[in-house]
mmCIF file of C-alpha atoms in Angstrom:
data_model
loop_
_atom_site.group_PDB
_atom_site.id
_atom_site.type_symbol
_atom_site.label_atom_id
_atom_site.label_comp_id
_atom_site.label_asym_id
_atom_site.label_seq_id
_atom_site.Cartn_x
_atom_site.Cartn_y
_atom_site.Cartn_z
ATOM 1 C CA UNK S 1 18.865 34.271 -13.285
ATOM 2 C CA UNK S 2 19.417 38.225 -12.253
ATOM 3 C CA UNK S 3 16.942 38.175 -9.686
ATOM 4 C CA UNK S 4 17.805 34.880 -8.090
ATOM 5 C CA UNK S 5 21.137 35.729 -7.051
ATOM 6 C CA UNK S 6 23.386 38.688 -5.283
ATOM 7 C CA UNK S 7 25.827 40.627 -7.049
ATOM 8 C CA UNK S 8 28.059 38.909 -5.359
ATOM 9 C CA UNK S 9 27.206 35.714 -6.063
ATOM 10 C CA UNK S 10 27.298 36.671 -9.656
ATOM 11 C CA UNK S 11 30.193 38.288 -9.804
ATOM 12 C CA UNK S 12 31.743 34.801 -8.948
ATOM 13 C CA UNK S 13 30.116 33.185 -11.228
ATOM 14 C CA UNK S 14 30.588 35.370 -14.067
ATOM 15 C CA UNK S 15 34.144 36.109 -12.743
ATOM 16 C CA UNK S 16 35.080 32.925 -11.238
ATOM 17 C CA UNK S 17 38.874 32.843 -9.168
ATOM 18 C CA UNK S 18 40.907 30.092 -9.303
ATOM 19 C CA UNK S 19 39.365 28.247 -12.038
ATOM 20 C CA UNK S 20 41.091 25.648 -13.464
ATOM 21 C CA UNK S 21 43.028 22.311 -12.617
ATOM 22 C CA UNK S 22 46.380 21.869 -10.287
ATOM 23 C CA UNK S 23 49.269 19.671 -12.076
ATOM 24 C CA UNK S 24 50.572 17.717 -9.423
ATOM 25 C CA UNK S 25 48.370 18.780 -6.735
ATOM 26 C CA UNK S 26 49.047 17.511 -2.962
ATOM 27 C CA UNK S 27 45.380 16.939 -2.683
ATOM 28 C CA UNK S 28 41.792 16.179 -4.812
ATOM 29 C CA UNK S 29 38.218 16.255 -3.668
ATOM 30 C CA UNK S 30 35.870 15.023 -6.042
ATOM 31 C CA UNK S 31 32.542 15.895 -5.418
ATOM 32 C CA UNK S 32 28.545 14.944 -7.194
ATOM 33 C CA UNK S 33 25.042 16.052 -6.807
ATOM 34 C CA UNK S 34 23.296 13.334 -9.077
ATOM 35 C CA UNK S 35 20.043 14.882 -8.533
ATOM 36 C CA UNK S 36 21.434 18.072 -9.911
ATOM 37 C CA UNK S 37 23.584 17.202 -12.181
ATOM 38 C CA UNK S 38 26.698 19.430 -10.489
ATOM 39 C CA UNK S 39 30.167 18.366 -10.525
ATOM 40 C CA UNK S 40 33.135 19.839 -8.939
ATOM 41 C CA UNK S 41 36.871 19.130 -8.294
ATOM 42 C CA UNK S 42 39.063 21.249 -6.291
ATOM 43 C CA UNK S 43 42.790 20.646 -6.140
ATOM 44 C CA UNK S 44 45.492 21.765 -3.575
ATOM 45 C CA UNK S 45 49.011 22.230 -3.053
ATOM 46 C CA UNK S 46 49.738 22.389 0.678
ATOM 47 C CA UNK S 47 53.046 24.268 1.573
ATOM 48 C CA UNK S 48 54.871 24.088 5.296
ATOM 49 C CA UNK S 49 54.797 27.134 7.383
ATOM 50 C CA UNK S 50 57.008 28.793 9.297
ATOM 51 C CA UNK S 51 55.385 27.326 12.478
ATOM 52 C CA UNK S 52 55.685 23.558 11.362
ATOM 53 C CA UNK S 53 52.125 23.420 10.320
ATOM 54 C CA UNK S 54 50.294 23.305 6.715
ATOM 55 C CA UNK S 55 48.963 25.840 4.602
ATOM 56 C CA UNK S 56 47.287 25.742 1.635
ATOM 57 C CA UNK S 57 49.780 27.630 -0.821
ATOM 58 C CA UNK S 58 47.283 26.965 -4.560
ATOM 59 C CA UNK S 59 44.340 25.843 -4.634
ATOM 60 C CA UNK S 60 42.410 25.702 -7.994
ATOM 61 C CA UNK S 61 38.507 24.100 -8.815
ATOM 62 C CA UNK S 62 36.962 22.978 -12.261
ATOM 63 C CA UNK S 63 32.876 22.910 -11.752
ATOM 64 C CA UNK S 64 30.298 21.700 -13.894
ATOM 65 C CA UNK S 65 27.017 23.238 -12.760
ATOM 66 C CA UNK S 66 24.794 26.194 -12.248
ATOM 67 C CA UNK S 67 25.860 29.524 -11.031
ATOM 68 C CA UNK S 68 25.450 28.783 -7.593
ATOM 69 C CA UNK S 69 27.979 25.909 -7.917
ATOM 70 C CA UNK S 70 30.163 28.117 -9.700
ATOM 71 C CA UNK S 71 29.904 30.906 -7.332
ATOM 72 C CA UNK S 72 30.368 28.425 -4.148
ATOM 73 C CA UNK S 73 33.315 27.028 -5.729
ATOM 74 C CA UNK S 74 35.277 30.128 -6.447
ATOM 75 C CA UNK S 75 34.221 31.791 -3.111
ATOM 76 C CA UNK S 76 35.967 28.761 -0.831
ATOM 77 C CA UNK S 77 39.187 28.882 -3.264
ATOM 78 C CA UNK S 78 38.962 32.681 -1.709
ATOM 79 C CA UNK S 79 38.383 31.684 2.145
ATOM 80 C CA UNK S 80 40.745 28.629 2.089
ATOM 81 C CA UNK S 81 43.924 30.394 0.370
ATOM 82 C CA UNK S 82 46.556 31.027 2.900
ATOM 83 C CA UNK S 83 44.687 29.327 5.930
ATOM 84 C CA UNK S 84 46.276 26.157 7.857
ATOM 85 C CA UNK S 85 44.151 22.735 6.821
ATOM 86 C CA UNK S 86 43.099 22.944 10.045
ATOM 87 C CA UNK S 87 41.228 26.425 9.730
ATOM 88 C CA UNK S 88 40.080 25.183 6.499
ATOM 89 C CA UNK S 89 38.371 22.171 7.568
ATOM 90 C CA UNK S 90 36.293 24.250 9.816
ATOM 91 C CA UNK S 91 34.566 25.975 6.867
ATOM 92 C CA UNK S 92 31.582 25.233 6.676
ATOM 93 C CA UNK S 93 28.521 25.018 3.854
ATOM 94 C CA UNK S 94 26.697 27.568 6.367
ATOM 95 C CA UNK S 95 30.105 30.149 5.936
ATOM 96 C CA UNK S 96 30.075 29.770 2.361
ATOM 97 C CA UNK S 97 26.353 30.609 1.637
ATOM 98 C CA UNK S 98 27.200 33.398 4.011
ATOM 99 C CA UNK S 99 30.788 34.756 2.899
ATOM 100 C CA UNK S 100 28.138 34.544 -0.615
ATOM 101 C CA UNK S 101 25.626 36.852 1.214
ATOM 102 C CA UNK S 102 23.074 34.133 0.920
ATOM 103 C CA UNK S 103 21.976 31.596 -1.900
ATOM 104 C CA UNK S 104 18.520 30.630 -2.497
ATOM 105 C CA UNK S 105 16.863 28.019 -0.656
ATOM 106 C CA UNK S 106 16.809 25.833 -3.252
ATOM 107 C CA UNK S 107 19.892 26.200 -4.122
ATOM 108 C CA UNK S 108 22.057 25.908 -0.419
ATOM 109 C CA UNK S 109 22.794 22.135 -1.210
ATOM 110 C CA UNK S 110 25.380 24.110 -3.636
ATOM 111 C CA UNK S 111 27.394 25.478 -0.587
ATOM 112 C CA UNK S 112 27.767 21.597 0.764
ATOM 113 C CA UNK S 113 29.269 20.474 -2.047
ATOM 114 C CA UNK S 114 32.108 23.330 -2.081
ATOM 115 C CA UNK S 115 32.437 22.744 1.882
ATOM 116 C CA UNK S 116 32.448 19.220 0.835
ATOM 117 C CA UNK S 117 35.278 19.565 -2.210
ATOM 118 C CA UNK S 118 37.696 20.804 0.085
ATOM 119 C CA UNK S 119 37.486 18.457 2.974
ATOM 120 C CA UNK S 120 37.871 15.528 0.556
ATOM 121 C CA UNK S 121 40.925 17.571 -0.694
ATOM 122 C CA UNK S 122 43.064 17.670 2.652
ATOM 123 C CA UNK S 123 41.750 14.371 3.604
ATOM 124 C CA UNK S 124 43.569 13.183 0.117
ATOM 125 C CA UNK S 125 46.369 14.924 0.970
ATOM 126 C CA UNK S 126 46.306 13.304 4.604
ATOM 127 C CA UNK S 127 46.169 10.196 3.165
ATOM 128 C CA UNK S 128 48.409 10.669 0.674
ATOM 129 C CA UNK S 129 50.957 11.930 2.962
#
């Protein structure tokens, strides 16, 4: 698995951030790759700003999965922290593989389902709302 991946890419997946589940979160995307096998959940609390908007205060993921699911997981925890929902519905699977410096070919579909997780997570919180 060494060669496959970055060091940074396995630095997140040996040393994933934000791992765990959110009691009471504000929002929950629930994510699947059947033909892989991955599964990933990604919870959010959403906070108010001081310019009437929403930002994501906590945001936490539990993924079940290969490295790369792992490592795309904890990496958008890092680039949605602190960002309105709006700037975090504009990341996108392309800005995770590259905030990762790059996943394998065959392993890219990993990136859409982080990208994924967190747009079903504000959307839940939308709806919820």
């Amino acid at each position: 698995m060494t060669g496959v991946y970055n060091e940074k890419v396995m630095d997140h997946f040996i040393n994933p951030r934000n791992l765990g589940s959110l009691k009471n979160a504000d929002g929950k995307g629930e994510v699947g790759n059947p033909v892989c096998g991955d599964m990933m959940n990604l919870y959010i609390k959403v906070d108010k700003n001081g310019t009437g908007g929403e930002t994501i205060s906590e945001i936490k993921f539990e993924t079940l999965g290969c490295g790369a699911a792992i490592a795309t997981s904890s990496i958008v925890t890092e680039m949605a922290k602190g960002k309105t929902l709006e700037e975090a519905e504009k990341i996108s699977d392309l800005d995770v593989a590259r905030e990762l410096g790059g996943l394998p070919p065959q392993k890219l579909h990993c990136s859409n389902l982080a990208a994924s997780a967190l747009k079903k997570a504000i959307r839940d919180y939308r709806v919820k709302k």
